[in-house]
Short mmCIF file of C-alpha atoms and ligand atoms in Angstrom, two decimals:
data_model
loop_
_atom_site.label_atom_id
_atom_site.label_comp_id
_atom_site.label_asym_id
_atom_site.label_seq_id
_atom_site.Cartn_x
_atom_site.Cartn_y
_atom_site.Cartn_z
CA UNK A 89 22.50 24.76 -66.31
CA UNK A 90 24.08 24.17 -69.84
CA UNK A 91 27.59 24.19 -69.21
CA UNK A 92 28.15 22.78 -72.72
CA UNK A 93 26.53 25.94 -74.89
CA UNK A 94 27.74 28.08 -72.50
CA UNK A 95 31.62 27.13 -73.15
CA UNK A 96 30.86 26.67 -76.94
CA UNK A 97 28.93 30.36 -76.88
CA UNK A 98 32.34 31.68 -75.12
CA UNK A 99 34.72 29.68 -78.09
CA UNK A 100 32.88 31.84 -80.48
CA UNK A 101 35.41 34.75 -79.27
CA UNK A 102 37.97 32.55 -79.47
CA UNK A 103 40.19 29.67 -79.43
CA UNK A 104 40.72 28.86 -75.50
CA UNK A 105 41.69 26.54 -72.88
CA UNK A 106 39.67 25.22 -69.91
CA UNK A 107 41.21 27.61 -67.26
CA UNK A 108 40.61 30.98 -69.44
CA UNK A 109 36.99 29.58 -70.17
CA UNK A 110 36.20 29.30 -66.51
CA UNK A 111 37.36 32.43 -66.16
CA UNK A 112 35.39 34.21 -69.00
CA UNK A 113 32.91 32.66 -67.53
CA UNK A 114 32.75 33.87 -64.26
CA UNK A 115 33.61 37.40 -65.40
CA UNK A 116 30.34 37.18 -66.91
CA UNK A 117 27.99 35.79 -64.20
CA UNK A 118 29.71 36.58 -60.52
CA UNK A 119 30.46 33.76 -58.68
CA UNK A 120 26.63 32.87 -59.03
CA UNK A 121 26.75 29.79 -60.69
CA UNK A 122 30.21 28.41 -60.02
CA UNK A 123 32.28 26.34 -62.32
CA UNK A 124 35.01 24.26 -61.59
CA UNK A 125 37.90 23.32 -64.23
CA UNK A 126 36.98 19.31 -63.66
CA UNK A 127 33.75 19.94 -64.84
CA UNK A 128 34.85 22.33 -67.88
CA UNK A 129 37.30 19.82 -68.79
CA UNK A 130 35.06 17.13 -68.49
CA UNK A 131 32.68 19.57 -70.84
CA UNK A 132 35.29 19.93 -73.31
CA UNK A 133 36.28 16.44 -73.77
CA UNK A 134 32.68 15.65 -74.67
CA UNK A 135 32.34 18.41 -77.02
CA UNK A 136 35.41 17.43 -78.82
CA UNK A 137 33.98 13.83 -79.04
CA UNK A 138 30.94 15.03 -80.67
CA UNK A 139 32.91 17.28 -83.04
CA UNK A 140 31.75 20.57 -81.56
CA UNK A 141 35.19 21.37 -80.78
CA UNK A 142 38.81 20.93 -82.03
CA UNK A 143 41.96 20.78 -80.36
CA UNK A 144 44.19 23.22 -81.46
CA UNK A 145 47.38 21.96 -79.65
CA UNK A 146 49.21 22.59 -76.59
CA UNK A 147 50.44 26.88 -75.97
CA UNK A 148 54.09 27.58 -74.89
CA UNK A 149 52.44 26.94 -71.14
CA UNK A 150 51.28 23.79 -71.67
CA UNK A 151 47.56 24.63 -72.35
CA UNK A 152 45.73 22.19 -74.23
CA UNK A 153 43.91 24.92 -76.27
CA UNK A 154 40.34 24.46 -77.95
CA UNK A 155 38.70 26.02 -80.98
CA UNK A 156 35.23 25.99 -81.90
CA UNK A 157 33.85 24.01 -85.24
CA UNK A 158 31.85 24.46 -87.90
CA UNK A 159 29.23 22.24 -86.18
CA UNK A 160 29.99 23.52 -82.91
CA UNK A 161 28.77 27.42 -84.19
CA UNK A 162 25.30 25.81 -85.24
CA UNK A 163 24.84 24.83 -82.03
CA UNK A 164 25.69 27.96 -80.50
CA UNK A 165 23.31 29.55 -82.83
CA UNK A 166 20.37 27.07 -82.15
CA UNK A 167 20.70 27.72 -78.49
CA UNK A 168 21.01 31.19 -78.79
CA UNK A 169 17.28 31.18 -81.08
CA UNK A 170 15.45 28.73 -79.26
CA UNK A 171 13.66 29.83 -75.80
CA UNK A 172 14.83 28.13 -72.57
CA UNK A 173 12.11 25.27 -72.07
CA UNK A 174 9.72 26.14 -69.16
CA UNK A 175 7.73 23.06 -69.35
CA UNK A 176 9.67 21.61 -66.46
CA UNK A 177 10.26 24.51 -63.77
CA UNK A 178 13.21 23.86 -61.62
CA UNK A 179 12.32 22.20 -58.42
CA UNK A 180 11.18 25.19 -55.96
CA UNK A 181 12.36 23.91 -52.18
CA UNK A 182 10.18 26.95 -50.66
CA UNK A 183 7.75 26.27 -53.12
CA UNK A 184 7.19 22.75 -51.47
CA UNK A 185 8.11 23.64 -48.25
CA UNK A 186 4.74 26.01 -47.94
CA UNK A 187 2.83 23.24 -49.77
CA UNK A 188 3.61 20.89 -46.96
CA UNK A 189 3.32 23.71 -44.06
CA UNK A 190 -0.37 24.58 -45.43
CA UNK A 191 -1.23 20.83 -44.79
CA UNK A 192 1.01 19.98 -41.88
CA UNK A 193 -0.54 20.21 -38.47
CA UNK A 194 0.82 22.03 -35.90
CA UNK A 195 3.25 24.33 -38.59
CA UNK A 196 2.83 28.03 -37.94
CA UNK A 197 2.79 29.06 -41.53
CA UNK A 198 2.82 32.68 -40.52
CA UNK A 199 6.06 32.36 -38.99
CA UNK A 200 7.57 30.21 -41.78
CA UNK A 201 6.29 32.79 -44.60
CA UNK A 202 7.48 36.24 -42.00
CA UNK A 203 10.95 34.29 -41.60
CA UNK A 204 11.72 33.20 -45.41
CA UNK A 205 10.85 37.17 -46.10
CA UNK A 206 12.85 38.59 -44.28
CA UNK A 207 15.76 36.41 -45.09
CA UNK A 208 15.00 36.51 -48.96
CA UNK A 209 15.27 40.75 -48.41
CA UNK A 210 18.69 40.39 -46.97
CA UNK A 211 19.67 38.41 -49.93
CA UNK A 212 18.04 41.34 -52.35
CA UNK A 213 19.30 43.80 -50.25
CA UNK A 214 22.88 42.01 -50.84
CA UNK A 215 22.24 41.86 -54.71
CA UNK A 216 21.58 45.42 -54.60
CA UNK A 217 24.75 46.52 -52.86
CA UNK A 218 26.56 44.26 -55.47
CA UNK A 219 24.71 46.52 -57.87
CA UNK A 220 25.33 49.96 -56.17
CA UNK A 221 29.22 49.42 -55.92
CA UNK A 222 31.83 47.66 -58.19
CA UNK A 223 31.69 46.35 -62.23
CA UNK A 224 28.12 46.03 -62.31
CA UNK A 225 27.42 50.01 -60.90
CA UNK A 226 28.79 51.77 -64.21
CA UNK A 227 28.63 48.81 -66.64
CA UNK A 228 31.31 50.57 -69.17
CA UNK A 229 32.52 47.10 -70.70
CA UNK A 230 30.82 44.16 -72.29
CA UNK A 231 30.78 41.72 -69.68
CA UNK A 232 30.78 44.15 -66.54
CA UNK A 233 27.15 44.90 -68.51
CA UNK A 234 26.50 40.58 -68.52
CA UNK A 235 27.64 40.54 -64.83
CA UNK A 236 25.14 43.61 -64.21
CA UNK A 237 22.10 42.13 -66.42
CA UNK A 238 22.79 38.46 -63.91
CA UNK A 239 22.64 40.73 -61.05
CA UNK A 240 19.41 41.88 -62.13
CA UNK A 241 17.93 38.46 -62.53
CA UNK A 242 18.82 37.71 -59.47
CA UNK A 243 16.77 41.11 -57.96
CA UNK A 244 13.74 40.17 -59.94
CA UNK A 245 13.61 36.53 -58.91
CA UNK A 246 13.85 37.13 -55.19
CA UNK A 247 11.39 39.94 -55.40
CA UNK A 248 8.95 37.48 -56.97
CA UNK A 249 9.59 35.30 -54.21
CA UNK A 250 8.95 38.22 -51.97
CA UNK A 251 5.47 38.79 -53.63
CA UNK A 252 4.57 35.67 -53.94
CA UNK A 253 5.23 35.23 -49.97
CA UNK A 254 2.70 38.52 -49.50
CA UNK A 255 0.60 36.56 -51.60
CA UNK A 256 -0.27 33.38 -50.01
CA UNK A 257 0.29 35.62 -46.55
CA UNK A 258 -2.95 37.49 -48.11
CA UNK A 259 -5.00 34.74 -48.78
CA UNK A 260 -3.86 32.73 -45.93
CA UNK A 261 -5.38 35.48 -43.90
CA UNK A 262 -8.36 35.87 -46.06
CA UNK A 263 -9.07 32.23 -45.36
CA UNK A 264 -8.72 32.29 -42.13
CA UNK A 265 -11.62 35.56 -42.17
CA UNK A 266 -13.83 33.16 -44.20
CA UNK A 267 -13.50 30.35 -42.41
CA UNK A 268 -14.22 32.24 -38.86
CA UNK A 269 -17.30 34.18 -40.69
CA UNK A 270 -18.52 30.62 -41.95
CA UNK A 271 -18.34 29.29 -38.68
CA UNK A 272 -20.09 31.94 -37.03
CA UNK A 273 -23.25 31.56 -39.54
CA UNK A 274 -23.07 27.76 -39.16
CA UNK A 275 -23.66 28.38 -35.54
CA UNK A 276 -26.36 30.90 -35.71
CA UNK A 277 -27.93 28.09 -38.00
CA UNK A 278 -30.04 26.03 -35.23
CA UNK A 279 -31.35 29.47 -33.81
CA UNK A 280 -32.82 30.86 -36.91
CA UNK A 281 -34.52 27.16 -37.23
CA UNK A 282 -35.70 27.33 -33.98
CA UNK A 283 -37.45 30.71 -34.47
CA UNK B 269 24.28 60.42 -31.93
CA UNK B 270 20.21 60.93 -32.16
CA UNK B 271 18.20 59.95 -35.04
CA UNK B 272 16.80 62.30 -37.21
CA UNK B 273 13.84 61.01 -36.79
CA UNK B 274 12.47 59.41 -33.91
CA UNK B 275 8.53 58.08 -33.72
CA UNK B 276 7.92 56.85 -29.91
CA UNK B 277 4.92 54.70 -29.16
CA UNK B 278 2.78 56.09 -31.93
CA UNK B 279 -0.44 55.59 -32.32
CA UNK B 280 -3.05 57.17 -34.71
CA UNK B 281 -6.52 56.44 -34.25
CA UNK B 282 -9.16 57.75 -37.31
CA UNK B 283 -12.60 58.49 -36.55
CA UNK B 284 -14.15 57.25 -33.25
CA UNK B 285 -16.98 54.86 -31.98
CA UNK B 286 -17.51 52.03 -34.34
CA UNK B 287 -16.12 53.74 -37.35
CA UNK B 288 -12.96 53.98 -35.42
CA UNK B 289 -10.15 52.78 -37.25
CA UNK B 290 -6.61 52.25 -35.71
CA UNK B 291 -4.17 53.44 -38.44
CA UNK B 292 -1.18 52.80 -36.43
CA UNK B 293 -1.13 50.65 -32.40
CA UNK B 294 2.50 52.01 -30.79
CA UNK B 295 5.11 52.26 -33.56
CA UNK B 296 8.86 52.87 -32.61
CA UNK B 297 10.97 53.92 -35.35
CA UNK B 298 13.82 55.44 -36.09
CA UNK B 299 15.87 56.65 -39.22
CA UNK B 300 18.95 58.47 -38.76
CA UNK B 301 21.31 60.41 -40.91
CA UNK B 302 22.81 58.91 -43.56
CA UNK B 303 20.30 55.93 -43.55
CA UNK B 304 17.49 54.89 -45.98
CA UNK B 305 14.57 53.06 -44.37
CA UNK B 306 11.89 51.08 -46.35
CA UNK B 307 8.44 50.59 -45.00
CA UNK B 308 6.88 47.76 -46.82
CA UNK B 309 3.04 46.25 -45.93
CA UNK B 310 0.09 45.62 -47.44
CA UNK B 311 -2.66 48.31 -48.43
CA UNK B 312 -4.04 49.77 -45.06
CA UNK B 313 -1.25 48.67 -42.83
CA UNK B 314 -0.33 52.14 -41.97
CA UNK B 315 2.25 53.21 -44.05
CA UNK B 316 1.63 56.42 -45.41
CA UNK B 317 -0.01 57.02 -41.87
CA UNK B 318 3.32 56.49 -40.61
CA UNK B 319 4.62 59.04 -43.48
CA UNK B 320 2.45 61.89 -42.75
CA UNK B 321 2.69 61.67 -39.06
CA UNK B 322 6.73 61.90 -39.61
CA UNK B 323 6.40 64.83 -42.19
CA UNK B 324 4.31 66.89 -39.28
CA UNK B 325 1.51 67.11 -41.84
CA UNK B 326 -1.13 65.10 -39.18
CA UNK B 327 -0.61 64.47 -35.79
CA UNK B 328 -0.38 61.32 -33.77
CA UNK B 329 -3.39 60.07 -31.63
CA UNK B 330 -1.04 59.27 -28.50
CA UNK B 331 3.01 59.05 -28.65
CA UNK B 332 5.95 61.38 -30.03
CA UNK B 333 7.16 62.37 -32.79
CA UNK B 334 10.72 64.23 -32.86
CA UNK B 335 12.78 65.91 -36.03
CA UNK B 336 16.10 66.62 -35.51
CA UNK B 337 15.64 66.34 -31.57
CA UNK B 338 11.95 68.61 -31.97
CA UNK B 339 9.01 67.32 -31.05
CA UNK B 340 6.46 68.49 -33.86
CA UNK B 341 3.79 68.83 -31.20
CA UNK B 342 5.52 71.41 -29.48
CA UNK B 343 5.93 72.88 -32.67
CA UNK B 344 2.47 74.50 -33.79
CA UNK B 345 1.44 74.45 -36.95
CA UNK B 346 3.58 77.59 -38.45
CA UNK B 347 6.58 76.20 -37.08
CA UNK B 348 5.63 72.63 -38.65
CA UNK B 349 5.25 74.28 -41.66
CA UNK B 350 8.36 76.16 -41.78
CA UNK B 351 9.93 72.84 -41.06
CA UNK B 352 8.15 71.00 -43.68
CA UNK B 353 9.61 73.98 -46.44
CA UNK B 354 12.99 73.91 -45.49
CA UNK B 355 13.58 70.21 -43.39
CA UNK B 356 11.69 68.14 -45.14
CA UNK B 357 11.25 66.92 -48.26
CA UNK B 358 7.98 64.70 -49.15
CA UNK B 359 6.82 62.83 -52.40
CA UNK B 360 3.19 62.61 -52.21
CA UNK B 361 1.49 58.98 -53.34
CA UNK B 362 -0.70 61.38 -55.77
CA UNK B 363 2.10 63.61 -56.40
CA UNK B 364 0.35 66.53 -55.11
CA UNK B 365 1.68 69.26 -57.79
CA UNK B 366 0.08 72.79 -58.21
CA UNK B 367 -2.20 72.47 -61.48
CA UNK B 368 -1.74 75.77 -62.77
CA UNK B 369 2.30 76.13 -62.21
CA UNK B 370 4.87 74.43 -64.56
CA UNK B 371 7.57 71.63 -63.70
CA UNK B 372 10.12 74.40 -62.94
CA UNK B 373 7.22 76.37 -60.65
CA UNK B 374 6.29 73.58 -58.93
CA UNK B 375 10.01 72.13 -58.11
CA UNK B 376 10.91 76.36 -57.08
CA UNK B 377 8.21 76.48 -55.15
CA UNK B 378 9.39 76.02 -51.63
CA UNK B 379 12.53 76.98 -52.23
CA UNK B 380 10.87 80.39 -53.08
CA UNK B 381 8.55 80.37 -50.32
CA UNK B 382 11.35 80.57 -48.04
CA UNK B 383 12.59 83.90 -49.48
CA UNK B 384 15.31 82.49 -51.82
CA UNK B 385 15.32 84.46 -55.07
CA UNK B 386 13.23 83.20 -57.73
CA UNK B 387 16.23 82.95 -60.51
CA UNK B 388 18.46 80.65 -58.00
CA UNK B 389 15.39 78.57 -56.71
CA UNK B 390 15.03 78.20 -60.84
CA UNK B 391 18.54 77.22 -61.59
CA UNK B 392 17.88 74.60 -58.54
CA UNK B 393 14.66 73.93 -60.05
CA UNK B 394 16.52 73.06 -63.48
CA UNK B 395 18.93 71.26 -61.57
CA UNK B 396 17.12 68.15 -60.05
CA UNK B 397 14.87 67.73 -62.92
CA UNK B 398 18.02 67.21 -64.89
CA UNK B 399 19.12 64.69 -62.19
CA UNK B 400 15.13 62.89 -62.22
CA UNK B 401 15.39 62.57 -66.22
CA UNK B 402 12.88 65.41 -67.58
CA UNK B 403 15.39 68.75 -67.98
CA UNK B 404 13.09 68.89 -71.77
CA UNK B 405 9.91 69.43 -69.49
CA UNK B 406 10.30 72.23 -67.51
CA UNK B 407 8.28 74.36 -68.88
CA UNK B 408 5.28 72.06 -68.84
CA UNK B 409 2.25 71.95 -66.81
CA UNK B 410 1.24 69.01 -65.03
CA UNK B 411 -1.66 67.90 -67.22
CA UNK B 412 0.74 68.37 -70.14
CA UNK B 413 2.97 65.23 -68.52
CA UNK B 414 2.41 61.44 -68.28
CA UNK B 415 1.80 60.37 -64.76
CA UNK B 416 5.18 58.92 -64.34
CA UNK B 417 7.00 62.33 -66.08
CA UNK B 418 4.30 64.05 -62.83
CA UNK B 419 5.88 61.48 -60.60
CA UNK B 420 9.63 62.58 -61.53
CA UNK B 421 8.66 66.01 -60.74
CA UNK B 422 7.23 65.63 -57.32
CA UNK B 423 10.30 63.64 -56.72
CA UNK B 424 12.64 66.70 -57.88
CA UNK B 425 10.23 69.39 -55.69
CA UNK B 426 11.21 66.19 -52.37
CA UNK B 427 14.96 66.52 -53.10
CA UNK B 428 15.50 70.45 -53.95
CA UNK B 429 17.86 71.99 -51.76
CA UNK B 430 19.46 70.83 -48.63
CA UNK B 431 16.19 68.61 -47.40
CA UNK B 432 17.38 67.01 -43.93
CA UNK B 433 14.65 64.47 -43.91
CA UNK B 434 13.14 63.01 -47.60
CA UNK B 435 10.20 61.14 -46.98
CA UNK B 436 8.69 59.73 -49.88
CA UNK B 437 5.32 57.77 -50.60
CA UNK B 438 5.42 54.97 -53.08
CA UNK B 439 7.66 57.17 -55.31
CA UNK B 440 8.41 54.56 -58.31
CA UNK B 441 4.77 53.67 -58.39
CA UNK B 442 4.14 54.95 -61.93
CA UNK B 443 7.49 54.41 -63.11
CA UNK B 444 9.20 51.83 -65.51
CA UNK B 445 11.68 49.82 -63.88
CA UNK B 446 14.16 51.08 -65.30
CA UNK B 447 13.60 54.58 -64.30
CA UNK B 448 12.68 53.35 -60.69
CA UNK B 449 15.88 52.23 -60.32
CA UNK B 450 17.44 55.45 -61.69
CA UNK B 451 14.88 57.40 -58.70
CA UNK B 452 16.34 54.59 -56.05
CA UNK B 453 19.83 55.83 -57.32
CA UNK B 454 19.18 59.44 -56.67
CA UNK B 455 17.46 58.76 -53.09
CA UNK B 456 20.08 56.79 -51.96
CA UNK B 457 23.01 59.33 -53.19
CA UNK B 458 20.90 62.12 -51.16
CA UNK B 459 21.08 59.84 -48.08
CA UNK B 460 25.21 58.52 -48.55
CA UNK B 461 25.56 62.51 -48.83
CA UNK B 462 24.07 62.70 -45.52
CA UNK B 463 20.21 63.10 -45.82
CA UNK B 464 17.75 60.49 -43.83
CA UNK B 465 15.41 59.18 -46.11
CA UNK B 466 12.09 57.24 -45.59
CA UNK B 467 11.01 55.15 -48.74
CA UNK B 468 7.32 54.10 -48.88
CA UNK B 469 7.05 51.18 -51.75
CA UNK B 470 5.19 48.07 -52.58
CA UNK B 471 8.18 46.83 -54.47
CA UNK B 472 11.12 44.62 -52.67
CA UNK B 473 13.39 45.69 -55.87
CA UNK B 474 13.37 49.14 -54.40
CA UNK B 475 12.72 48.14 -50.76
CA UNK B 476 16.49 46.53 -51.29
CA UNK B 477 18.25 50.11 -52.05
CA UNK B 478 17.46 50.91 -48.06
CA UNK B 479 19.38 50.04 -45.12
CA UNK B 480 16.62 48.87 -43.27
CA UNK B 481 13.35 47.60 -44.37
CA UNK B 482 10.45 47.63 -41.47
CA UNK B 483 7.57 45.36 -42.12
CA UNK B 484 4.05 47.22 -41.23
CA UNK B 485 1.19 44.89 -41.07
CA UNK B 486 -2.51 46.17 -39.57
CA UNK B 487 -0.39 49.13 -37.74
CA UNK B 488 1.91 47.24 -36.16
CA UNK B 489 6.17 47.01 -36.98
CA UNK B 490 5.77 42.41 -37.45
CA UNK B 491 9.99 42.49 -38.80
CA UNK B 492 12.69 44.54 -39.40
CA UNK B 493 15.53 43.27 -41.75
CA UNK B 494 19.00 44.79 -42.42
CA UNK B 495 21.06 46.15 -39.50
CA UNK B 496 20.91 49.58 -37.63
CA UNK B 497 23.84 51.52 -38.16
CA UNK B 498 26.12 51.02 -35.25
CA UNK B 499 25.57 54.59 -34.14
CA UNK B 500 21.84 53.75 -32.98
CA UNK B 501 23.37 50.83 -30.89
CA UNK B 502 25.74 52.94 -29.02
CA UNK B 503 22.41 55.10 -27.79
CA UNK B 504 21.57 54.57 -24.69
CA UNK B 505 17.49 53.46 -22.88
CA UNK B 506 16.50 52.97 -26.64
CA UNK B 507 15.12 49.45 -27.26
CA UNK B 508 14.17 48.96 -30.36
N1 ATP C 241 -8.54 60.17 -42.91
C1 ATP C 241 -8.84 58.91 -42.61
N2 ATP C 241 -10.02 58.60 -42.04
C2 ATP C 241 -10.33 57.33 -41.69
N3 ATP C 241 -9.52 56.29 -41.89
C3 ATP C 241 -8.32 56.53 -42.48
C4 ATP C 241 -7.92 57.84 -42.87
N4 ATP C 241 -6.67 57.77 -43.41
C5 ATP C 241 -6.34 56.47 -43.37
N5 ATP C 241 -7.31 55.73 -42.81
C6 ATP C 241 -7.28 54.27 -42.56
O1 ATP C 241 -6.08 53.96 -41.87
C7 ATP C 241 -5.54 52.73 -42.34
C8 ATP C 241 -4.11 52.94 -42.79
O2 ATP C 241 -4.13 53.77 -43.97
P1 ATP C 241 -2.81 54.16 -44.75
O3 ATP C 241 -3.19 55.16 -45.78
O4 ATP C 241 -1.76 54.54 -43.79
O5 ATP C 241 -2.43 52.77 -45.44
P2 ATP C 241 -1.23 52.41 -46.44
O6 ATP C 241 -0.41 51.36 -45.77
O7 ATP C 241 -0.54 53.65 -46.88
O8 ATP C 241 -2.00 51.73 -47.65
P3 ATP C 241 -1.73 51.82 -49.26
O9 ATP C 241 -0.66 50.81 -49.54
O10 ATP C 241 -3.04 51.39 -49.83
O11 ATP C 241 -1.35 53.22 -49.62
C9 ATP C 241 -6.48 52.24 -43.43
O12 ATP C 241 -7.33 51.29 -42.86
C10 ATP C 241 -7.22 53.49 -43.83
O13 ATP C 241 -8.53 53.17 -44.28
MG1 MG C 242 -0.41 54.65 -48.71
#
C-alpha cells in the first residue's frame, strides 16, 4: 500500500502531525488497512527528506506539525491521475493454495473450495452488517462516504472470490464428467475392434 | 417459537421413468420470523424448486411443508391460494406481471382480490413503488418498462401489505448494483420489521444482506453459513 501518497493526499487538507494523520486516515478506510504512528513517522521523515514535506514547527502540545510542498502537491496529483499498476497482482494465498490442491494427491479439493466459501460469506456477510449499521449506512459526510465506498471494495472483492470458487467448483466437476465419459469410451474401445 | 416456515424431508421428483429428474432429495429448512435466508447454487440445483414448493404454488413429491404451523397439503388448493394473496408474498424469476394492467394494477392486485377497496389497495400500490424507486411509472404498462423498472414492480406487488412470508426468486437479477442493493435494503427492513424472507440470488453481494445463506447443490443443502437465531436452538427434536 502507498503509505507515502496517502499521507501527502491527506496534507492537501492541511498542515498536520503524525497522530491526526493516522487518524484521518483511519476515519477514511475502517480499521482495514491499519497504520501505526512508527510507520507514519517513519513516512514523514522520508517525505521531508525528499522535500515533499515541510516542517512547520512544534504546536502548543508538542506536535511536530507537517505541511505539504509545492513538490509534494505534484505528487499528489500524479498519483491521483495515473492508474494503480496491475501488471504485478498482489500475491493471491487461495489463489495458490487451489493451484497446489488441483495437483496435490490425496487433497479433497471439494472440501477445500466448500470450506474457503463458506468462510469468505461470513466475512461478506460481516462487511455487509458494517454497511447496514453505523457511518457507512447513511454516508451524510465526506469521509463516512470514503469509509462506505472501502466497505464496498471489500463486498466486491470477496464476492469475486466467491465466484471464482463456483467457478473452478464448475469445471472441476465438469472434468471429472469428461474424464469418467472418456474412460468409459476408452473401454468400450477393444469391443468395437473385436466386432 | 416455530418457524414460519418449515420444509421437512422434501423431496420433489419431475417427470418419471428415465426422464425423471430429482429437483430436490430431502431438504430441511427453516426460516423464521424476523430472519432473511439466502439460497445460493448453481443453475438446476433446486432453488426455485425449493421456492415454489414453500410459496404452496407446487407440491412436494414426498415430505412437509408447513406456513405459519399449516401444512399446505392439508390446505387444498383454495385455501393455498387464499394464503398465497394475503401470507405470502413472491417475486417471480420472470416477474410474472399481468400484460394488460399498469404498475399500480398489477402491485393492487392482490390486495384487491382480497376485498380491500380499490382506492386504499392504490394508495398502497403508490406506496411501495415509491419505496422500489419507480413512483413516475405507475401508470405504465409492463411492455412500456425496462426489464429491471418490470423487476421493481414485481418486487413492490411481493412486499404490498402485511406479507408474513416474502419469498423472492433472483430478485436483483436485472438490476444495476446499485439499485440491487437499494431492493436488498427494502427486503431486509421488511424482515427486521418482522417478516421472514427467502432470497433466491446468484450474487454473494446480496446473498450477504441474509442471516443465513444455505448452499443447494444437485438438490441437496452441501453448507449453511451464518448462525440460526437463538430462538430455533431453543426448539426442541429439530436437528438441523
Ligand atoms: N416442470 C419441470 N419438469 C421437469 N423438470 C423440471 C421442472 N422444473 C424444474 N425441473 C428440473 O429440476 C431441476 C431444478 O430446477 P430449478 O428450477 O429448481 O433450478 P434453479 O436452481 O432454480 O436453477 P436456475 O438458477 O437456473 O434458476 C432442474 O434440473 C430442472 O431442469
Ligand atoms: Mg431458478
Amino acid at each position: 500500500m502507498s503509505v507515502k501518497q496517502a499521507l501527502l493526499a491527506l496534507l492537501e487538507q492541511g498542515p498536520m502531525y503524525g497522530y491526526q494523520l493516522r487518524v484521518e486516515f483511519e476515519t477514511r478506510t475502517g480499521s482495514t488497512w491499519p497504520l501505526n504512528v512508527g510507520q507514519v513517522y517513519t513516512t514523514l521523515n522520508r517525505l521531508e527528506r525528499d522535500g515533499l514535506v515541510a516542517g512547520e514547527g512544534v504546536d502548543d502540545d508538542g506536535h511536530v506539525v507537517y505541511r505539504i510542498t509545492d513538490e509534494g502537491r505534484d505528487e499528489v496529483a500524479a498519483w491521483f491521475t495515473t492508474p494503480v499498476a496491475r501488471t504485478q497482482p498482489p500475491r493471491d494465498e487461495l489463489a495458490i493454495k487451489l493451484a497446489l490442491a488441483v495437483t496435490v494427491p490425496g487433497v479433497d479439493v471439494g472440501t477445500v473450495i466448500q470450506r474457503q466459501r463458506t468462510a469468505t460469506m461470513v466475512a461478506l456477510q460481516d462487511y455487509t452488517r458494517l454497511k447496514r449499521a453505523g457511518r457507512a449506512a447513511n454516508p451524510a459526510r465526506p469521509d463516512d462516504m470514503a469509509w462506505s465506498l472501502v466497505l464496498d471494495s471489500l463486498v466486491f472483492v470477496a464476492e469475486a472470490e466467491i465466484r471464482w470458487l463456483d467457478h473452478c467448483e464448475a469445471r472441476l466437476r465438469r472434468a471429472v464428467r469428461t474424464a469418467e465419459n472418456t474412460a468409459t469410451f476408452e473401454a468400450g474401445q477393444p469391443r468395437e475392434v473385436n466386432r | 417459537m416455530n418457524a414460519t416456515l418449515h420444509l421437512d424431508d422434501v423431496t420433489r421428483v419431475h417427470g418419471s421413468g428415465p426422464t425423471e429428474v430429482h429437483a430436490l432429495r430431502g431438504v430441511s429448512f427453516r426460516a423464521h420470523a424476523g430472519e432473511l435466508v439466502a439460497v445460493m447454487g448453481p443453475s438446476g440445483s433446486g432453488k426455485s424448486t425449493l421456492l415454489t414448493l414453500a410459496g404452496g404454488l407446487d407440491t412436494p413429491t414426498a415430505g412437509r411443508v408447513v406456513v405459519d404451523g399449516v401444512d399446505l397439503a392439508a390446505l387444498g388448493g383454495a385455501g393455498r391460494a387464499r394464503m398465497r394473496r394475503t401470507s405470502i408474498g413472491y417475486v417471480f424469476q420472470d416477474f410474472n406481471l399481468i400484460p394488460a394492467l399498469t404498475a399500480a394494477e398489477n402491485v393492487a392486485l392482490p390486495r384487491e382480490l382480497d376485498g380491500q377497496r380499490s382506492r386504499a389497495a392504490r394508495k398502497a400500490a403508490l406506496a411501495v413503488l415509491e419505496e422500489v424507486g419507480i413512483p413516475e411509472l405507475a401508470d405504465r404498462f409492463p411492455d412500456e418498462m425496462s426489464g429491471g423498472q418490470q423487476q421493481r414492480v414485481a418486487i413492490a406487488r411481493a412486499v404490498v401489505g402485511e406479507r408474513r412470508l416474502i419469498l423472492a426468486d433472483e430478485p436483483t437479477g436485472a438490476l444495476d448494483t446499485d439499485t440491487g442493493e437499494e431492493i436488498l435494503r427494502l427486503l431486509r427492513a421488511r424482515c427486521d420489521a418482522g417478516a421472514t424472507g427467502v432470497l433466491v440470488t446468484h450474487e454473494a453481494r446480496h446473498a450477504a444482506w441474509a442471516d443465513r445463506v444455505v448452499f443447494l447443490r444437485d438438490g441437496v443443502v452441501v453448507d449453511e453459513s451464518g448462525a440460526d437465531p437463538v430462538d430455533a436452538l431453543l426448539e426442541p427434536g429439530m436437528s438441523r
